mmCIF file of C-alpha atoms in Angstrom:
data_model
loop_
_atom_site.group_PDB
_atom_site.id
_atom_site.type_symbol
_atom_site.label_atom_id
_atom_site.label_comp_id
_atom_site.label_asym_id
_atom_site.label_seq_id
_atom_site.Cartn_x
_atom_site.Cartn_y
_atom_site.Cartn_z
ATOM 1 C CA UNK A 1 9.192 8.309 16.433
ATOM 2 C CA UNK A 2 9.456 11.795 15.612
ATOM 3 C CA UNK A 3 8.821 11.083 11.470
ATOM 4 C CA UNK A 4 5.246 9.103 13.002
ATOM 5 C CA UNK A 5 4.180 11.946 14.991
ATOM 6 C CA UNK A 6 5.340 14.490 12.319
ATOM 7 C CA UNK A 7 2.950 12.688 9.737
ATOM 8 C CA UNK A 8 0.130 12.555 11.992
ATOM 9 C CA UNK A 9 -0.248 15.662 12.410
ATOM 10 C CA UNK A 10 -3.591 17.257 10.816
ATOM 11 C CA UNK A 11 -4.743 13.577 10.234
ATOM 12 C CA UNK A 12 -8.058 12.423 12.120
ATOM 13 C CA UNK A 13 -7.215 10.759 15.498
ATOM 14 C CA UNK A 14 -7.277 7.246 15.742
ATOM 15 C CA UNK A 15 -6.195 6.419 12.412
ATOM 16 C CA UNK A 16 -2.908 4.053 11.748
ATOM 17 C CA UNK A 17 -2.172 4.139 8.104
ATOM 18 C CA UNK A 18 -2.966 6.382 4.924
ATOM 19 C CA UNK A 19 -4.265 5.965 1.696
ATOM 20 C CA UNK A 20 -3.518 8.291 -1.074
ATOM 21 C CA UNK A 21 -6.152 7.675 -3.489
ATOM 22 C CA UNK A 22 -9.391 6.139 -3.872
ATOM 23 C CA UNK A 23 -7.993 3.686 -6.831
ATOM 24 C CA UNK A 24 -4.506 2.409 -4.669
ATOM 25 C CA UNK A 25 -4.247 -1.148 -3.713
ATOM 26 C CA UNK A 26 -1.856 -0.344 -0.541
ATOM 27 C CA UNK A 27 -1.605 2.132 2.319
ATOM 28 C CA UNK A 28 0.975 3.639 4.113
ATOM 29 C CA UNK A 29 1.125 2.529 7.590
ATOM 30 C CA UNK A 30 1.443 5.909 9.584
ATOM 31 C CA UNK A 31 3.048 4.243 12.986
ATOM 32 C CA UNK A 32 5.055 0.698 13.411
ATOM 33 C CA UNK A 33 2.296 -2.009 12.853
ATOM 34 C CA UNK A 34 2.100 -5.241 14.341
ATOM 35 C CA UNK A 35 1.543 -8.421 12.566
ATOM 36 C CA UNK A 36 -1.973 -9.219 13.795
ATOM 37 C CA UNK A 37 -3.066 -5.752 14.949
ATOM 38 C CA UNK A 38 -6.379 -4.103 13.412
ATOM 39 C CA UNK A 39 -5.437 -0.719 11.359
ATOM 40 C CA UNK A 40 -8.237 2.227 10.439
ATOM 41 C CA UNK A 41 -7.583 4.269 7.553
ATOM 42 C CA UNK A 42 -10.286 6.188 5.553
ATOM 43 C CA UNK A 43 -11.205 5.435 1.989
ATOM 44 C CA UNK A 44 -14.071 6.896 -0.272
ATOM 45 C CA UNK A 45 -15.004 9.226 3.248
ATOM 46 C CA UNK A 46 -15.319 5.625 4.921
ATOM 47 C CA UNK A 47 -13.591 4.195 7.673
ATOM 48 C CA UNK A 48 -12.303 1.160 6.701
ATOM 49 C CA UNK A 49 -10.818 -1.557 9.347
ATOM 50 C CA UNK A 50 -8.514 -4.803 8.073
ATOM 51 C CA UNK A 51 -5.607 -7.202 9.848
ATOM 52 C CA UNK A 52 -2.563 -7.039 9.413
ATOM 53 C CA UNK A 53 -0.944 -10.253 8.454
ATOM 54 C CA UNK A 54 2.615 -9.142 8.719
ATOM 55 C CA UNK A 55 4.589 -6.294 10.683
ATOM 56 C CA UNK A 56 4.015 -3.166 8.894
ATOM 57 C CA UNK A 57 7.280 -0.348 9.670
ATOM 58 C CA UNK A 58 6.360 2.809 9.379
ATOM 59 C CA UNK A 59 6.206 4.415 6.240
ATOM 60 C CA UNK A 60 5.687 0.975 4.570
ATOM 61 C CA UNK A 61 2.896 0.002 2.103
ATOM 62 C CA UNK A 62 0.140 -3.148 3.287
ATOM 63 C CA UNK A 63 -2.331 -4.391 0.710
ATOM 64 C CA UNK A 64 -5.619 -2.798 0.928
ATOM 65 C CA UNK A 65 -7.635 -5.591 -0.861
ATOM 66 C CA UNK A 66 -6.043 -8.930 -2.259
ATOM 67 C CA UNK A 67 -3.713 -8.309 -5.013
ATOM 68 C CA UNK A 68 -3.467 -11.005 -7.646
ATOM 69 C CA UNK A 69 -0.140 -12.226 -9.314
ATOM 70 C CA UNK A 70 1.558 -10.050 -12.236
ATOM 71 C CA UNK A 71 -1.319 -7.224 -11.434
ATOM 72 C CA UNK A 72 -0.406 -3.718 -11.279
ATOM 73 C CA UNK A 73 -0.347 -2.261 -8.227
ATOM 74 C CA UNK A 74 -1.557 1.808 -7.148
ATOM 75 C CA UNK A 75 -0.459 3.867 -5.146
ATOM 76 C CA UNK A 76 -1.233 7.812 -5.722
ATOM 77 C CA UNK A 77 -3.654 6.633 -8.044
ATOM 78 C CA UNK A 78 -0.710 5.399 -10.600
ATOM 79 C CA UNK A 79 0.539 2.317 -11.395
ATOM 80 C CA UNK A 80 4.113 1.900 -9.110
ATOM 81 C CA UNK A 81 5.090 -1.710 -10.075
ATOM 82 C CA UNK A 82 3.738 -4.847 -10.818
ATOM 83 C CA UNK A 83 2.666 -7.646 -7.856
ATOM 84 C CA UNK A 84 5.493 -10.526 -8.523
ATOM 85 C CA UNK A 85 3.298 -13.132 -6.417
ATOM 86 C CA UNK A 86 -0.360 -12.984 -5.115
ATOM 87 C CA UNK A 87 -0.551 -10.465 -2.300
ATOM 88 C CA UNK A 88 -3.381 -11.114 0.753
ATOM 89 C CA UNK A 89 -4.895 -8.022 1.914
ATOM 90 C CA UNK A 90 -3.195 -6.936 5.120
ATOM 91 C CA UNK A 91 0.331 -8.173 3.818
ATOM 92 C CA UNK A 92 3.708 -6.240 3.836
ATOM 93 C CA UNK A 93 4.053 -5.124 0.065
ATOM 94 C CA UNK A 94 7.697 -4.455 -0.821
ATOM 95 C CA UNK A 95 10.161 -5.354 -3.269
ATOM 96 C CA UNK A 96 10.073 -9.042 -1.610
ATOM 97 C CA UNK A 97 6.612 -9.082 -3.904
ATOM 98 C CA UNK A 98 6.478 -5.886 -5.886
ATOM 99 C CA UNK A 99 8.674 -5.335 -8.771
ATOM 100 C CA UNK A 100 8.765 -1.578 -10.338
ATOM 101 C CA UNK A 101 8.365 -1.511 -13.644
ATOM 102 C CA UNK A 102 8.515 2.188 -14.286
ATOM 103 C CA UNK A 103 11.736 3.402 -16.246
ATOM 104 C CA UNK A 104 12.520 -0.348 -17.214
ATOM 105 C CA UNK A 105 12.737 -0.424 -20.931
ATOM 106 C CA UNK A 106 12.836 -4.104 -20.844
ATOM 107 C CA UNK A 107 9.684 -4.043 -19.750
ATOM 108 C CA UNK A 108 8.006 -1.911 -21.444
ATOM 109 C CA UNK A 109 8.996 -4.303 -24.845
ATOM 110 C CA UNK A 110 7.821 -7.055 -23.192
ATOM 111 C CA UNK A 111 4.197 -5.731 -22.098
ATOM 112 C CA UNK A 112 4.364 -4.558 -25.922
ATOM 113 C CA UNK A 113 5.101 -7.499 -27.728
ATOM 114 C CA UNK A 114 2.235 -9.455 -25.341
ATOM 115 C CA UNK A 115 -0.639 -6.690 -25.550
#
């Protein structure tokens, strides 16, 4: 509980999760989040509401906006892996559906022999 009330300090009140940049497909949920429960975060100066279809621990990423299979997904504004299934917005995304793809030379042939 400390690390939650340590990294919600100097963000507005009321707020449950965090994203980074106006371009990410996830946020970072800022307090445990329950699988149903209704989570505020601000995007482009907006206050944006979705729910949650899955338990969110803290510090973990949800999907922002639906996420389609094999897409890239952003966080910080940069590409941090690719989506390994379909992801609904408000899901848990994690390395259950999120393969990184950064550092992976096999990778990077492949994407280069298809593009």
């Amino acid at each position: 509980m400390k690390g939650e009330n340590r990294m919600k300090e100097g963000l507005q009140q009321g707020v449950n999760a965090i994203v980074m940049h106006e371009l990410d497909d996830v946020a970072t949920a800022l307090e445990e989040l329950a699988s149903g429960q209704e989570v505020e975060f601000w995007l482009n100066e907006k206050m944006e509401r979705i729910q949650l279809l899955d338990a969110i621990p803290f510090g973990h990423k949800f999907a922002i906006r639906d996420i389609a299979s094999a897409q890239h997904v952003r966080k910080y504004g940069e590409v941090i892996g690719r989506a390994t299934q379909q992801i609904a917005c408000g899901a848990h995304v994690h390395v259950h559906n999120l393969e990184g793809i950064r550092g992976r030379g096999d990778q990077q042939r492949k994407e280069a022999a298809e593009g």
